[in-house]
JSON list of C-alpha atoms in Angstrom, two decimals:
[
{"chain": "A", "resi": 26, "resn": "UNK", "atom": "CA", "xyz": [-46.16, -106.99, 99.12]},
{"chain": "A", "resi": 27, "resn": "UNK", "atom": "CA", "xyz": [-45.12, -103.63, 100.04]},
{"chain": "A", "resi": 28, "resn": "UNK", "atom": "CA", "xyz": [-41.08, -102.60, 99.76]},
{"chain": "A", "resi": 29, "resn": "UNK", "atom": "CA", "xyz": [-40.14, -101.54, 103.74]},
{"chain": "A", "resi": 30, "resn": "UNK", "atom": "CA", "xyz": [-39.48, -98.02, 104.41]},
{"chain": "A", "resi": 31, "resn": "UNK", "atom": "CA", "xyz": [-35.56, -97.49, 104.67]},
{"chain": "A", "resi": 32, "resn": "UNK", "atom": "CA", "xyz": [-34.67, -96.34, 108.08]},
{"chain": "A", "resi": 33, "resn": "UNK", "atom": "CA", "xyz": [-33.54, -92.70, 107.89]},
{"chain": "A", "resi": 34, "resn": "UNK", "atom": "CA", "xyz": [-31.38, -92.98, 110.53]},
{"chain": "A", "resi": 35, "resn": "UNK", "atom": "CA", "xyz": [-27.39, -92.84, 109.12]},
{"chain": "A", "resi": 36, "resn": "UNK", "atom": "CA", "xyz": [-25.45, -95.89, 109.84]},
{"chain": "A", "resi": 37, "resn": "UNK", "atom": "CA", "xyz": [-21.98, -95.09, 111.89]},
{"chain": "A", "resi": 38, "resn": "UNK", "atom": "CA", "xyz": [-18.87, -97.07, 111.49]},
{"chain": "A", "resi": 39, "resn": "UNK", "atom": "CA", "xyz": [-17.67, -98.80, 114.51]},
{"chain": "A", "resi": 40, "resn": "UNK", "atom": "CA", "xyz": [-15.26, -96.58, 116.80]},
{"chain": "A", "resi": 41, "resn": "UNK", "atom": "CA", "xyz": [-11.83, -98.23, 117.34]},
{"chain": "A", "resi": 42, "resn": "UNK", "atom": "CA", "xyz": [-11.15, -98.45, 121.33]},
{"chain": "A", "resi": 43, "resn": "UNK", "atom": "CA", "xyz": [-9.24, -95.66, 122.67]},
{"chain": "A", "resi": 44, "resn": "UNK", "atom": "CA", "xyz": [-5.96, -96.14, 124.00]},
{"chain": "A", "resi": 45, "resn": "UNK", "atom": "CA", "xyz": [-4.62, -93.29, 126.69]},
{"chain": "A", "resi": 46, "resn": "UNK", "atom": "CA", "xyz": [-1.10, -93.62, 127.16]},
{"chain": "A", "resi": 47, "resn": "UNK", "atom": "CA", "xyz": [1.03, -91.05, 129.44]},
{"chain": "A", "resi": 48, "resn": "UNK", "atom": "CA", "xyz": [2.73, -88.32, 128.41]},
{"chain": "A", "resi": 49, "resn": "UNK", "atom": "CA", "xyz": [6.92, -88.96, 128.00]},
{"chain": "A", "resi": 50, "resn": "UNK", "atom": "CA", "xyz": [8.22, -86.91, 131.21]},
{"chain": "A", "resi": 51, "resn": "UNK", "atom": "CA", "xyz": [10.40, -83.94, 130.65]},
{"chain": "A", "resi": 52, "resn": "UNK", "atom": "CA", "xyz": [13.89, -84.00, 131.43]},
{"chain": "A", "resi": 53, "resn": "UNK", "atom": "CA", "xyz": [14.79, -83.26, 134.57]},
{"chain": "A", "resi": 54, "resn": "UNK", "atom": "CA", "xyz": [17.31, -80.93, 133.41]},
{"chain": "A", "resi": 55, "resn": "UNK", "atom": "CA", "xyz": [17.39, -77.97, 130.81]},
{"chain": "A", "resi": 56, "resn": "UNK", "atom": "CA", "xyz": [19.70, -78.82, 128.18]},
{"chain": "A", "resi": 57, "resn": "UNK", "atom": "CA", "xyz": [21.53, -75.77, 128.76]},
{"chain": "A", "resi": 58, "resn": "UNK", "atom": "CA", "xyz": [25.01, -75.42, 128.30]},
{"chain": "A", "resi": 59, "resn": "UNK", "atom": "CA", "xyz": [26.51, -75.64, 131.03]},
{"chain": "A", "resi": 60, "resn": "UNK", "atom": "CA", "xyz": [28.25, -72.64, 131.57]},
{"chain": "A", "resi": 61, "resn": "UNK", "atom": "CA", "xyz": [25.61, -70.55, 130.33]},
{"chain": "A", "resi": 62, "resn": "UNK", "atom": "CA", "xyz": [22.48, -70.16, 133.03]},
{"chain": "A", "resi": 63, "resn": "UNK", "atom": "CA", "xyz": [19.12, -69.09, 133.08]},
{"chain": "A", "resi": 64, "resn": "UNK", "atom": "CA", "xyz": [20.06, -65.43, 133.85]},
{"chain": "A", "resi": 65, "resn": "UNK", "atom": "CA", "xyz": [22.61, -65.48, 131.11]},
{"chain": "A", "resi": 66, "resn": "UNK", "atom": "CA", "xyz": [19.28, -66.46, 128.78]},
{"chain": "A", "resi": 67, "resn": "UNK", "atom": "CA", "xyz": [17.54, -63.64, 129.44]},
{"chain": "A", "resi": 68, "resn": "UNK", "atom": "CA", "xyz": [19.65, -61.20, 129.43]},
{"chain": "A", "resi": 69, "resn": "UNK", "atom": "CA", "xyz": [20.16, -62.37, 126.13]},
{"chain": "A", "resi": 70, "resn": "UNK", "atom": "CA", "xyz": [17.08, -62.00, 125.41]},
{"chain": "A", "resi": 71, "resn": "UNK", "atom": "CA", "xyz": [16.41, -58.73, 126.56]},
{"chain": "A", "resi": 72, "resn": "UNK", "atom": "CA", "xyz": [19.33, -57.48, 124.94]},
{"chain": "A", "resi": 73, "resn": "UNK", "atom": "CA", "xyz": [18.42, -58.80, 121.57]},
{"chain": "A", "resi": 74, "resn": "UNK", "atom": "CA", "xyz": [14.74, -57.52, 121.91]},
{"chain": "A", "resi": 75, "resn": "UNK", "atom": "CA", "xyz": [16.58, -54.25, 122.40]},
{"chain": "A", "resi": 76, "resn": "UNK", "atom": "CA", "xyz": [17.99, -55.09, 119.05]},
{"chain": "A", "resi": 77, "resn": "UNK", "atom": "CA", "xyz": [14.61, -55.54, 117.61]},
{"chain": "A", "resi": 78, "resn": "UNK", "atom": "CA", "xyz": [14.75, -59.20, 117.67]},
{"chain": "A", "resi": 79, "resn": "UNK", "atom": "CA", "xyz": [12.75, -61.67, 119.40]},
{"chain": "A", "resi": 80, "resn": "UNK", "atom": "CA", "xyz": [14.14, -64.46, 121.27]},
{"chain": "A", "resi": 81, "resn": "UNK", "atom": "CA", "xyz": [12.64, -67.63, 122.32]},
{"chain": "A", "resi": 82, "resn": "UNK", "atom": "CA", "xyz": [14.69, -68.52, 125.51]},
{"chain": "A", "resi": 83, "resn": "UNK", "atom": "CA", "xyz": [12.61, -72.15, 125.57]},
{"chain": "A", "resi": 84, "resn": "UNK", "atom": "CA", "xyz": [13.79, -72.82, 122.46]},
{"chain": "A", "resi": 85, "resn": "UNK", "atom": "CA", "xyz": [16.95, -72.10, 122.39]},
{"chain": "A", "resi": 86, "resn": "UNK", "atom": "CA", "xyz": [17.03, -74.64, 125.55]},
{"chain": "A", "resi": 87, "resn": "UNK", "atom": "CA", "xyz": [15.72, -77.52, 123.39]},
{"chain": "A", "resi": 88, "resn": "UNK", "atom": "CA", "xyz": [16.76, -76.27, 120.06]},
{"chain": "A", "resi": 89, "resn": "UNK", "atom": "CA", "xyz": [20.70, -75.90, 119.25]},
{"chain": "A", "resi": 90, "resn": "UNK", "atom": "CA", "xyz": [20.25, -74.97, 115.75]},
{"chain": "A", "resi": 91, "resn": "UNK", "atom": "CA", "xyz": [17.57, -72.30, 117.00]},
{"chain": "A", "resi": 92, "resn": "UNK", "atom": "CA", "xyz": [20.44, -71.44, 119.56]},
{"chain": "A", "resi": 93, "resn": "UNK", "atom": "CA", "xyz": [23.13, -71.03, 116.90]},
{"chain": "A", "resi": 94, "resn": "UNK", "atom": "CA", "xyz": [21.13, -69.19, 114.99]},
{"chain": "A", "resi": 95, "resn": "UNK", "atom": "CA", "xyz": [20.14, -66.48, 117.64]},
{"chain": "A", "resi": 96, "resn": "UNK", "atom": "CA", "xyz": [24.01, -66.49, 119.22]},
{"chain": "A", "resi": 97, "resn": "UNK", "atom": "CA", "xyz": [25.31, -66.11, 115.22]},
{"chain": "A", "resi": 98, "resn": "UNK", "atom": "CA", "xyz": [22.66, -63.03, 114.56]},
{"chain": "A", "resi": 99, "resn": "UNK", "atom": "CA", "xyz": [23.62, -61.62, 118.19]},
{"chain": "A", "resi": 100, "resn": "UNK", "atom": "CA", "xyz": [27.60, -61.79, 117.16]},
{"chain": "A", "resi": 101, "resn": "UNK", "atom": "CA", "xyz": [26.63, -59.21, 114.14]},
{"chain": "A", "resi": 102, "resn": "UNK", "atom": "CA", "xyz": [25.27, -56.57, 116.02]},
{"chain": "A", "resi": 103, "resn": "UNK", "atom": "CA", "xyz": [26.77, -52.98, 117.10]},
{"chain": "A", "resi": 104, "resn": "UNK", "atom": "CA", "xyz": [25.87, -53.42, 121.02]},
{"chain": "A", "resi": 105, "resn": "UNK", "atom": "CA", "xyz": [29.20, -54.68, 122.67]},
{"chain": "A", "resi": 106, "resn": "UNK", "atom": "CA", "xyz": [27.56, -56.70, 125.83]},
{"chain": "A", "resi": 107, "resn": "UNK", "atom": "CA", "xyz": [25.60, -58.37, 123.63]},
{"chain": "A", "resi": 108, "resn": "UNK", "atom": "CA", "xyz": [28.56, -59.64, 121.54]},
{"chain": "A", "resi": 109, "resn": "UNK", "atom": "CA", "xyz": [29.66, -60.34, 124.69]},
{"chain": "A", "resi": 110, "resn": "UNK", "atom": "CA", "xyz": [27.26, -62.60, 125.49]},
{"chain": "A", "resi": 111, "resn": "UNK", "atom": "CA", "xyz": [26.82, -64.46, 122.43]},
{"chain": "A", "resi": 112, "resn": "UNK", "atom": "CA", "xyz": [30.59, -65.14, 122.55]},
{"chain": "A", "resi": 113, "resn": "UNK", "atom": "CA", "xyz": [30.05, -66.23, 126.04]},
{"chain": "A", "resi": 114, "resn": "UNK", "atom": "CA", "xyz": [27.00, -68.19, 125.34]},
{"chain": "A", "resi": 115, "resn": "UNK", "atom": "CA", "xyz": [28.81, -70.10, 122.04]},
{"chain": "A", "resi": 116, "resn": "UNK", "atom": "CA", "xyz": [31.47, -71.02, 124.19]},
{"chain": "A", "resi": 117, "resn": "UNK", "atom": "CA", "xyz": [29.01, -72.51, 126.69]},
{"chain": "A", "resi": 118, "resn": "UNK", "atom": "CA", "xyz": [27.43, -74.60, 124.04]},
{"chain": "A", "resi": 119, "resn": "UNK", "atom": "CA", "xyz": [30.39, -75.58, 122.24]},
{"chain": "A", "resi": 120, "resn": "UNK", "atom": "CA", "xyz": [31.78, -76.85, 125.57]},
{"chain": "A", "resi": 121, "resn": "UNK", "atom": "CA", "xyz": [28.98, -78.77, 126.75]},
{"chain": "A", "resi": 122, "resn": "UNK", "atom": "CA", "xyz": [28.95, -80.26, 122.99]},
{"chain": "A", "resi": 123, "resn": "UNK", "atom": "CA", "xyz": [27.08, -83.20, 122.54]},
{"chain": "A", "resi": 124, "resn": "UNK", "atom": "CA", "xyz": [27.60, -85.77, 119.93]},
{"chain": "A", "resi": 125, "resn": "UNK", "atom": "CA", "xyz": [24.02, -86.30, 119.03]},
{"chain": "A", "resi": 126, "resn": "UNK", "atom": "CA", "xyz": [23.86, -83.19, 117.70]},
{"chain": "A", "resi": 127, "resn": "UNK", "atom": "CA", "xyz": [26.84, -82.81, 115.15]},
{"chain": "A", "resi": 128, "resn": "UNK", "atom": "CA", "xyz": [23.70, -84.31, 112.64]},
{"chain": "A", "resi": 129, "resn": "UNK", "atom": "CA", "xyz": [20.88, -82.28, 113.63]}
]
């Protein structure tokens, strides 16, 4: 008796079903604060860029540490209007203060 010729051909594991499942919807509404608005956002953004800092005005929507972080850096610099603005824009979030995020 002869041995049979392996098969050359690679063996594949068995591929799990796919599941698709939709996307969670954005919220309807920016998390802004609510005193500051869009316009408010970039003008602080261009004011910072003047600066020499980037700002990521999405971010700062979604992220409030991002946003403290920005409005803090803003609050050091020599340009008046934007100290302005970041004391406007702090007030803005601290009004519209949500408790979720005292522990982010």
């Amino acid at each position: 008796m002869q041995p049979q010729a392996l098969s050359r051909t690679p063996i594949r594991p068995p591929v799990a079903p796919v599941t698709l499942r939709r996307a969670p919807l954005l919220p309807r509404r920016l998390p802004l604060a609510r005193g500051a608005s869009m316009a408010d956002m970039l003008r602080f953004q261009a004011l910072m860029a003047g600066e020499g800092q980037t700002v990521q005005v999405a971010r700062m929507c979604y992220d409030r540490p991002y946003a403290f972080d920005c409005i803090a850096s803003a609050h050091t610099s020599a340009s008046d209007p934007l100290r302005r603005l970041a004391l406007h824009l702090f007030r803005a979030y601290e009004q519209d203060a949500d408790p979720r995020h005292l522990h982010d």
